[in-house]
Every structure is written in C-alpha cells, then in structure tokens.
CSV table of C-alpha atoms (C1' of nucleotides) in Angstrom, one decimal:
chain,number,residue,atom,x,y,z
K,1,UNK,CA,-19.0,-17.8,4.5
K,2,UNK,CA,-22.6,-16.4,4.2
K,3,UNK,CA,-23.6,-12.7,4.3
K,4,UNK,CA,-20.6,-10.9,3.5
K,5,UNK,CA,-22.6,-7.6,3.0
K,6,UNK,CA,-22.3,-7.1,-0.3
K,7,UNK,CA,-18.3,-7.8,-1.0
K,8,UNK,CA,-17.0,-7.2,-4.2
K,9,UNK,CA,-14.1,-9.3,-4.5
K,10,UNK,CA,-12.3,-8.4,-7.8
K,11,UNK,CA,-12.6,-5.1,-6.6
K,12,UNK,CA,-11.4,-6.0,-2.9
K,13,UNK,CA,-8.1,-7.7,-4.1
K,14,UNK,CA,-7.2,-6.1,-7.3
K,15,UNK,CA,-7.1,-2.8,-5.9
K,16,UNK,CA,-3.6,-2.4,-4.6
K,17,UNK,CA,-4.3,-2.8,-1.3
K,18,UNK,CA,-3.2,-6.9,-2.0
K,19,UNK,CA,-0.4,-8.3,-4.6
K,20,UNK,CA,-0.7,-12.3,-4.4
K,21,UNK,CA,-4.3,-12.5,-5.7
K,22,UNK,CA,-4.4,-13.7,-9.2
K,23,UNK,CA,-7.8,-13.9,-11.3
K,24,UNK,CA,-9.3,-17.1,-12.9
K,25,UNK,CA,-12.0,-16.2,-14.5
K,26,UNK,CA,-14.8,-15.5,-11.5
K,27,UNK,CA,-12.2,-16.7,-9.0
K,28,UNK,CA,-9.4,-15.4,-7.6
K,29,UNK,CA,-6.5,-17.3,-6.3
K,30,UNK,CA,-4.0,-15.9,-3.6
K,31,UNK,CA,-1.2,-16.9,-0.6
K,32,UNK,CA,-1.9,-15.5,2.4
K,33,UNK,CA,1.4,-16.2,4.7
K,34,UNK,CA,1.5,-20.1,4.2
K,35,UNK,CA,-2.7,-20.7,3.1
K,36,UNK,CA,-3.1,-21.3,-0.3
K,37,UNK,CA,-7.0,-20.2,-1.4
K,38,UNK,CA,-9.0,-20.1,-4.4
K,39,UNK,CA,-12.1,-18.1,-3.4
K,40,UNK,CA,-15.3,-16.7,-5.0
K,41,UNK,CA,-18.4,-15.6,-4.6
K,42,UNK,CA,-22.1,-17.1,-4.9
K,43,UNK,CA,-24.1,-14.5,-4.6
K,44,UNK,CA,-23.5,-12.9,-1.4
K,45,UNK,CA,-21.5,-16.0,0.1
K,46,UNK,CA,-17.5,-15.7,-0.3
K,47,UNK,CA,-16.3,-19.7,-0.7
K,48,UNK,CA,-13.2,-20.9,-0.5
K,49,UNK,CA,-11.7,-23.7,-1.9
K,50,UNK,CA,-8.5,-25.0,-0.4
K,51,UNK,CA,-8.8,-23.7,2.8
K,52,UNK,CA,-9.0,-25.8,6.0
K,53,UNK,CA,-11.8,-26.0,8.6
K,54,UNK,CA,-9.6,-24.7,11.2
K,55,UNK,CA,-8.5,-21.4,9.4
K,56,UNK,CA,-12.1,-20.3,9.0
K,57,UNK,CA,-11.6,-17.6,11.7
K,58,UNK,CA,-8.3,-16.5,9.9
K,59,UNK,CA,-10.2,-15.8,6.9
K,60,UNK,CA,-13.4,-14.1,8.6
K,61,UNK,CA,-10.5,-11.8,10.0
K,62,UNK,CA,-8.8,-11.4,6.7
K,63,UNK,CA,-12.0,-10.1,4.5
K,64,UNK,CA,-13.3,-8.3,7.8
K,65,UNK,CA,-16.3,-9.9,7.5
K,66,UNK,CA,-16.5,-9.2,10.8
K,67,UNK,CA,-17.6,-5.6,9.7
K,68,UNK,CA,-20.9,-4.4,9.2
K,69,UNK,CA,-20.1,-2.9,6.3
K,70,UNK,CA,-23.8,-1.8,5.1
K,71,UNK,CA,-24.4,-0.6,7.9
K,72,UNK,CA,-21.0,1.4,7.9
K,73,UNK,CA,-21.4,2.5,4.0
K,74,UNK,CA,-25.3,3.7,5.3
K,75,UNK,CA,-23.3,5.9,7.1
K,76,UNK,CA,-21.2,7.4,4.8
K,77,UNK,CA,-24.0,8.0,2.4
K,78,UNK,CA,-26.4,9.4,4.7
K,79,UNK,CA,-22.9,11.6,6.3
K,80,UNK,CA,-21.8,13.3,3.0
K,81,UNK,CA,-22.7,13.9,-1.0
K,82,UNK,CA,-19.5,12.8,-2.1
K,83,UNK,CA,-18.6,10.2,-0.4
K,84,UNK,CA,-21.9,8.2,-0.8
K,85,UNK,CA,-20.9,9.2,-4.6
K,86,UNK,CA,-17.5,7.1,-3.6
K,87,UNK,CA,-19.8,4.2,-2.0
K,88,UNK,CA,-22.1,4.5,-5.5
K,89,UNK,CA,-19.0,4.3,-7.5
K,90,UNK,CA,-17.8,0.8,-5.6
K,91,UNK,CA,-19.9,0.0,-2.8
K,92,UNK,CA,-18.1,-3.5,-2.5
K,93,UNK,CA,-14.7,-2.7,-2.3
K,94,UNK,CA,-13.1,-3.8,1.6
K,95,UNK,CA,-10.3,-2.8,3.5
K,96,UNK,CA,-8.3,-6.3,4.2
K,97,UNK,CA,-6.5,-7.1,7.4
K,98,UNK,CA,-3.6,-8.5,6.3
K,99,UNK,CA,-1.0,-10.3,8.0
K,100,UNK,CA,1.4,-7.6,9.6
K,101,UNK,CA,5.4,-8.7,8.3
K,102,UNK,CA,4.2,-9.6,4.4
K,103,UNK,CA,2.2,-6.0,4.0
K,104,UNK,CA,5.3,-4.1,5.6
K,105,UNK,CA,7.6,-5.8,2.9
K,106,UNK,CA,4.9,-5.6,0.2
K,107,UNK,CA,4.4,-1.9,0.6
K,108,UNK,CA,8.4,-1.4,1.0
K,109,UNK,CA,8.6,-3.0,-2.2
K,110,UNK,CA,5.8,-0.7,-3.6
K,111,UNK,CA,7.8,2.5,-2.8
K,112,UNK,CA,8.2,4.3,-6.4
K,113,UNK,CA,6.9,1.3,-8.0
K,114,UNK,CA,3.7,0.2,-10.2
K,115,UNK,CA,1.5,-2.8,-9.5
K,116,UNK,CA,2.7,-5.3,-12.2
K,117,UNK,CA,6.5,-4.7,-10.9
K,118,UNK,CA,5.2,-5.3,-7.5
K,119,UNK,CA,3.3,-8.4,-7.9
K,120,UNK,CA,6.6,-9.8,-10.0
K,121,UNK,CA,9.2,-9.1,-7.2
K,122,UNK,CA,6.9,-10.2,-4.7
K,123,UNK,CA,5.9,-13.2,-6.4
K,124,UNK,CA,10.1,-14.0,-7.1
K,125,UNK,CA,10.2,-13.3,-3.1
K,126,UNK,CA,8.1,-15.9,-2.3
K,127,UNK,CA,9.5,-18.3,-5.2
K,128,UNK,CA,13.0,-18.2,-3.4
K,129,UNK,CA,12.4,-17.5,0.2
K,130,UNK,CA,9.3,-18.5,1.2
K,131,UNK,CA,8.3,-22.2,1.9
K,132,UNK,CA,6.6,-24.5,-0.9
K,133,UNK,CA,3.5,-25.2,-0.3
K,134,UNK,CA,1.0,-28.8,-0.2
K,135,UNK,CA,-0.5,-28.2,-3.8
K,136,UNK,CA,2.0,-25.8,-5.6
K,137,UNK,CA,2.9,-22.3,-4.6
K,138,UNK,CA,5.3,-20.9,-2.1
K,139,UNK,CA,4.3,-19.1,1.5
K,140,UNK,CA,5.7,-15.5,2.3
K,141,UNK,CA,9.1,-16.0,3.8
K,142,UNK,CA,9.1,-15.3,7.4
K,143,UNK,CA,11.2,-12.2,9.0
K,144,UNK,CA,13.6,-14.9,10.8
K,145,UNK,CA,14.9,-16.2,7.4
K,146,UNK,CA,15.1,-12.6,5.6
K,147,UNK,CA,16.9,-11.3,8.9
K,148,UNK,CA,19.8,-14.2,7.7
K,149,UNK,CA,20.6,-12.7,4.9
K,150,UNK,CA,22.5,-9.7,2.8
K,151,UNK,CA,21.0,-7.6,0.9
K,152,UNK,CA,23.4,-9.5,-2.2
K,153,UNK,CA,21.5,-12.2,-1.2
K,154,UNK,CA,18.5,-10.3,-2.7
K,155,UNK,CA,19.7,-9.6,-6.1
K,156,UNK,CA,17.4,-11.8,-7.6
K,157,UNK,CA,14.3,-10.2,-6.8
K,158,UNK,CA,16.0,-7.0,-9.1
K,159,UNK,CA,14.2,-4.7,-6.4
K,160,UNK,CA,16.5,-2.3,-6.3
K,161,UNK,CA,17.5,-0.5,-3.6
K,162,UNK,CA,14.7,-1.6,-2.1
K,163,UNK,CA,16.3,-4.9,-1.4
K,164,UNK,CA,18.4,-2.9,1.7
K,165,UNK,CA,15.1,-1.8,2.9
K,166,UNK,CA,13.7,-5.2,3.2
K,167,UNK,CA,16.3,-7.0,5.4
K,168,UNK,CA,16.6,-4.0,7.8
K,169,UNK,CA,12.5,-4.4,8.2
K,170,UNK,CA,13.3,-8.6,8.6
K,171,UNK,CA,16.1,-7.8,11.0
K,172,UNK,CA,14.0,-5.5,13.0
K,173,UNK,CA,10.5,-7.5,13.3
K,174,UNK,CA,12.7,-10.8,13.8
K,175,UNK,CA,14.6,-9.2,16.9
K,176,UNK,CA,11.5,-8.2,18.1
K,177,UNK,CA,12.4,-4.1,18.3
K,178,UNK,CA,9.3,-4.1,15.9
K,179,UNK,CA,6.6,-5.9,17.5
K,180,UNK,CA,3.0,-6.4,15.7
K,181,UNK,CA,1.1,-6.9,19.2
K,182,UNK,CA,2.8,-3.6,20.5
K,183,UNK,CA,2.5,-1.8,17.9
K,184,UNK,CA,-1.7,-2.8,17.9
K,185,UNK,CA,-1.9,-1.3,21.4
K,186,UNK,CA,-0.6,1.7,20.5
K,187,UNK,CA,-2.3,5.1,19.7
K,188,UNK,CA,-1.9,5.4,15.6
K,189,UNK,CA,0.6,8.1,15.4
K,190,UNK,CA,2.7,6.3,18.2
K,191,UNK,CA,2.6,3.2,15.6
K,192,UNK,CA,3.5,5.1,12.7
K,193,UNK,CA,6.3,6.5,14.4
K,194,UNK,CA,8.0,3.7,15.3
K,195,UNK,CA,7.2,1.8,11.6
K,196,UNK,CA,9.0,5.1,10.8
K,197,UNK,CA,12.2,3.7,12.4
K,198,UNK,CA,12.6,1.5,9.6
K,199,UNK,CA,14.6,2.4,7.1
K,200,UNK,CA,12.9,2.6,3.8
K,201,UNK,CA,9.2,2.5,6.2
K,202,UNK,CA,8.1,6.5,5.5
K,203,UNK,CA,4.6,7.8,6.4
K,204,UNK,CA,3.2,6.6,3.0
K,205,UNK,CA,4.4,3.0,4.0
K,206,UNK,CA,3.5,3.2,7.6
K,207,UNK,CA,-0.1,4.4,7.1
K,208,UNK,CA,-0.4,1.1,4.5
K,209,UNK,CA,0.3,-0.9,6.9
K,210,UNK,CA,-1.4,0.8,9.7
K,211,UNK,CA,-4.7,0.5,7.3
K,212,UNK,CA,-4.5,-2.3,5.8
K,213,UNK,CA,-2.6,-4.8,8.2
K,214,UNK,CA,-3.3,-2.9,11.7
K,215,UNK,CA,-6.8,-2.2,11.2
K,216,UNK,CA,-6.4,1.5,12.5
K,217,UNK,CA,-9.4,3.4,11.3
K,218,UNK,CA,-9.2,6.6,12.8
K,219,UNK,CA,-8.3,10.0,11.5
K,220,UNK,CA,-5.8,9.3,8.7
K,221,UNK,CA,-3.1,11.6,7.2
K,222,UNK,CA,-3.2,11.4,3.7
K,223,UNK,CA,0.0,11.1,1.6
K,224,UNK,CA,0.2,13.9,-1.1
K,225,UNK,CA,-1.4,12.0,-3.8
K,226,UNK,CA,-4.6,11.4,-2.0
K,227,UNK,CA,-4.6,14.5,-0.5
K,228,UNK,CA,-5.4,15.6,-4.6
K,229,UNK,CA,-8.4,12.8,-4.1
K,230,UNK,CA,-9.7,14.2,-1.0
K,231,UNK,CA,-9.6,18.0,-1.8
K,232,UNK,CA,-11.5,17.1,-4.7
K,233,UNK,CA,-14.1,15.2,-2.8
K,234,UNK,CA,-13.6,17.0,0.5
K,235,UNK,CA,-12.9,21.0,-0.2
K,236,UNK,CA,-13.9,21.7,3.1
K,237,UNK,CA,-12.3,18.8,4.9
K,238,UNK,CA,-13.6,15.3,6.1
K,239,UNK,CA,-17.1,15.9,7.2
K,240,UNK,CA,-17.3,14.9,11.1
K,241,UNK,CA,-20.1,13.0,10.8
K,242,UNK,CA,-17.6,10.8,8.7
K,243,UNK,CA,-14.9,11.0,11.5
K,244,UNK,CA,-13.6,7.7,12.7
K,245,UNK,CA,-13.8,6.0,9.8
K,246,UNK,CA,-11.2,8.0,7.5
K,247,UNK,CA,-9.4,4.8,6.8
K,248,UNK,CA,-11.7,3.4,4.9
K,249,UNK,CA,-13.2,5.8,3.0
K,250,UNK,CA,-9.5,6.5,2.3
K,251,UNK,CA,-10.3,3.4,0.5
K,252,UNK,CA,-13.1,4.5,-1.4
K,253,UNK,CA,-11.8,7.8,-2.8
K,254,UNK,CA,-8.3,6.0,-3.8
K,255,UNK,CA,-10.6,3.7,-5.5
K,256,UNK,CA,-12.8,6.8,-6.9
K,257,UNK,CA,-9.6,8.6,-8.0
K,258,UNK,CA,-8.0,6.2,-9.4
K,259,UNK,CA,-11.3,5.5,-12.2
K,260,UNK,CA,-11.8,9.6,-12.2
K,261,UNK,CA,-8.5,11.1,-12.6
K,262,UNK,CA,-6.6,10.6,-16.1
K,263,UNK,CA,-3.5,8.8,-15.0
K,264,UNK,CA,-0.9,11.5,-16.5
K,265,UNK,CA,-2.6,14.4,-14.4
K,266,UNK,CA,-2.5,12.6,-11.1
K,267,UNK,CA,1.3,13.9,-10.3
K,268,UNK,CA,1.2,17.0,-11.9
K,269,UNK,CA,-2.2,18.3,-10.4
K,270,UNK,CA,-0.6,16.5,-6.8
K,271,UNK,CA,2.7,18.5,-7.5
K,272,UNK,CA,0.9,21.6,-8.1
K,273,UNK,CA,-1.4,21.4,-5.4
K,274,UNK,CA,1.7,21.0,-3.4
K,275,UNK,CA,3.7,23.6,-4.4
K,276,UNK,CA,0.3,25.6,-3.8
K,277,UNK,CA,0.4,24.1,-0.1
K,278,UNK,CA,3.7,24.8,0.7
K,279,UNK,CA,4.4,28.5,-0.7
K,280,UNK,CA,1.2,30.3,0.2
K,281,UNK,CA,-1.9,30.4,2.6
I,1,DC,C1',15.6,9.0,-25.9
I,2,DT,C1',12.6,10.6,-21.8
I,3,DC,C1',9.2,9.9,-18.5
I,4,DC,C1',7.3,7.7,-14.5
I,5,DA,C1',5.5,4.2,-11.3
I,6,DG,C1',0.5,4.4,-5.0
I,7,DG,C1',8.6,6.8,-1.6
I,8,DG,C1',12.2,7.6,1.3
I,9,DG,C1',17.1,8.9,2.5
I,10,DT,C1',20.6,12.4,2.3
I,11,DT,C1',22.3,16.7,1.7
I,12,DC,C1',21.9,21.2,1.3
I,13,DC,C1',20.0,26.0,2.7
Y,1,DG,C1',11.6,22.7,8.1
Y,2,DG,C1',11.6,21.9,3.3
Y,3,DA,C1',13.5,21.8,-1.5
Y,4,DA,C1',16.6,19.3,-4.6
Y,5,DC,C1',18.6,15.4,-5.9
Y,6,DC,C1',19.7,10.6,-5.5
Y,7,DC,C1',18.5,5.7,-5.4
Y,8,DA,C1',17.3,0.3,-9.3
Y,9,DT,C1',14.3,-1.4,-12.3
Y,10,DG,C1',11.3,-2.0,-16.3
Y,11,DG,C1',7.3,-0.6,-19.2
Y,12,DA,C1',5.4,3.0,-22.2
DNA sequence: CTCCAGGGGTTCC
DNA sequence: GGAACCCATGGA
C-alpha cells in the first residue's frame, strides 16, 4: 500500500489503542478478527505479508489510509500552538478502525487494567475461544460462541470480574439488541448511550470504541485522565478551528501525555484536578 | 506489605 | 447528582 502519509506504525499499534500487534524487530505481527498479518514499512509504503489480495480494502479501512492525514495534521498545526507541538511530538501516530465486537471486549478487558495484563488475557481469549488459524495463531472469538457460555466458563482467562462483563457484551451483540450498523448511523452521544447499556461498557469504554472502532470524530468527552492532558494543552478549551476533529487529536495528546507526564503524577494531578472540578467554580 | 493499572456497578447521602 | 467503596488479578 503506497502513500500512507507519513504512518508511524510502532507508534500506531503500540499505543494502546490495539493489543494483538506484537513487534519483530521492524515488523509487527497482529490478528485482526480471523487475518493473520505481518506488516511493515518501506519508506512510506505499509506491506503486508500474509494478507490476501481480496482483503486489501479491509486493510486500507483498518490503517485509515483512507485519511488524508497530512493534510488533516496541516490543520492542526496551522489551528493551535500546542497541538502542532502534539503533531511535532508523533506526527505518525493513527487512529485505527477496528473491527467493532473485538475493541468492545478489548477495552472491557482494559477497565482498571495495564497494557501487558491486557494483551495476556486477550491473547489467552483468543488461545481458547477464537478459531486457529492457516499458519498458527487463533482469530478473536465471535459474539455467537461467547454468548454460549458462563462466565465459569471464563475462568481461564483470570480476568476478573471482568469475565461477567464480557458475556453480557457477547449476549447482547449476538442477539442483535447491540447492533454495529445501528449504532454507525447514530448521532455519537445516542451510540454511547446505548454501548452504555452494557454492563461493564461506561463512558471511558464507550468513547474507545466510538474512536477507535466507530470512527466518530466529533466533539469528544474526555474521561478524567485526559481531561489532565487536555487542560494542560488546552487551558482555554479545544480551539474551534480544531473542532471536528477532537477524536483524533484525543489521540495525539494521550500519546503526548503519556511521554510528558511522570507516570506516578498522572492520578494524583487527575484526582486533584477533580476534586478541584467538582467542589468549586 | 501497599499501591496501582488508560473503570464501572452499587450503595449510600 | 456525586462520593465512597467494592470488584480480580498481577506487577512493582
């Protein structure tokens, strides 16, 4: 795939948005439903090994190369100091469109988590559920054969009580009260109400998979940890000229905050600022 | 031992 | 409406 506007991919899929992508050296491989892929780039062409001819437009969706993304990051530099600082700081990093049920259960799973725990449980998910694959690896398991099970049945995955959380979402998406097409036609905050139905889905869950399977870039609530990130970057609010595009420069400032804020300040300075929020003004 | 990791449900007031 | 506390796991 040629001219993928600049794409940073170890950036792109080890940034939390993704937990099946696995580096090898300049490569990265990763299970996308049931398509096993090892890609990489030469110089501003993404390749992909493993992938079939017929899936190229599944993958052109899944990177969003779609996207004119210099064109979009022009905007955000020429829109706002500190943002083009966030575009400076990781000018390839993309927002994925990922298939809809495996970021749901991938972000249920992430609730009060960290990464490496994540990628483990998902990665034992896949190992037991999901089907095996032509070449080695195991597919995401669909909703239909979560939905058949107990939560018991999910004890090996040592999730938690997470494990409740993902067969209610199964049960839900597989008898069809949670439907990825609907939800797509929606307004945003109608979508993330009714991802909200699902138990264990809150509006930190919701909006992750509103961003990064549902592709909804519009004005976008920040949970209270990025809402630390964007008051930094933003003391005066999201610039308009930025408006519209929220959802991605969510993105970048995660990505910013992450590198800028020592790790063990992130919650308190969040907590603060929330106790700030909520007794005074 | 305690703390906490990219939350959310429940139970209180 | 929102604060406090609970939830399981595993690493630091």
């Amino acid at each position: 795939m040629e001219n993928c506007g600049g794409m940073d991919l170890a950036a792109t899929l080890d940034c939390g948005q993704a937990f099946r992508w696995q580096a090898n050296g300049a490569a990265w491989h990763g299970i996308v439903e049931n398509r096993s892929v090892t890609a990489r780039m030469e110089g501003d062409a993404l390749i992909l090994e493993g992938a079939s001819e017929t899936d190229r437009d599944f993958w052109v969706h899944y990177f969003a190369l779609d996207v004119d993304y210099p064109a979009l990051l022009e905007k955000f530099c020429s829109g706002n100091k500190r943002l083009a600082e966030c575009v400076r700081w990781n000018p390839g990093i993309r927002v994925l469109r990922q298939p809809f049920f495996e970021t749901l259960c991938t972000f249920i799973i992430s609730q009060n988590n960290n990464i490496p725990r994540i990628k483990a449980i998902v990665e034992r998910l896949c190992t037991g559920l999901g089907q095996p694959l032509e070449g080695g690896g195991y597919g995401f398991p669909s909703a239909e054969t979560l939905a058949a099970l107990e939560p018991e049945d999910l004890a090996f995955l040592r999730a938690g009580w997470r494990a409740e959380y993902l067969i209610d979402a199964a049960r839900r998406v597989a008898g069809g009260q949670i439907d990825e097409t609907a939800l797509r036609a929606m307004p945003m905050e109608n979508a993330r109400a009714v991802l909200c139905t699902i138990k264990g889905v809150g509006p930190k869950v919701a909006d992750c998979v509103l961003l990064y399977s549902l592709s909804f870039w519009k004005a976008f609530p920040m949970d209270v940890w990025m809402k630390k990130a964007m008051c930094q970057l933003f003391p005066r609010g999201v610039p308009v000229s930025c408006r519209g595009h929220e959802g991605i420069a969510q993105q970048f400032i995660f990505d910013y905050a992450r590198h800028h804020l020592p790790s063990g300040q992130k919650q308190k300075s969040a907590r603060k600022m929330h106790a700030k929020q909520s007794s005074g003004n």
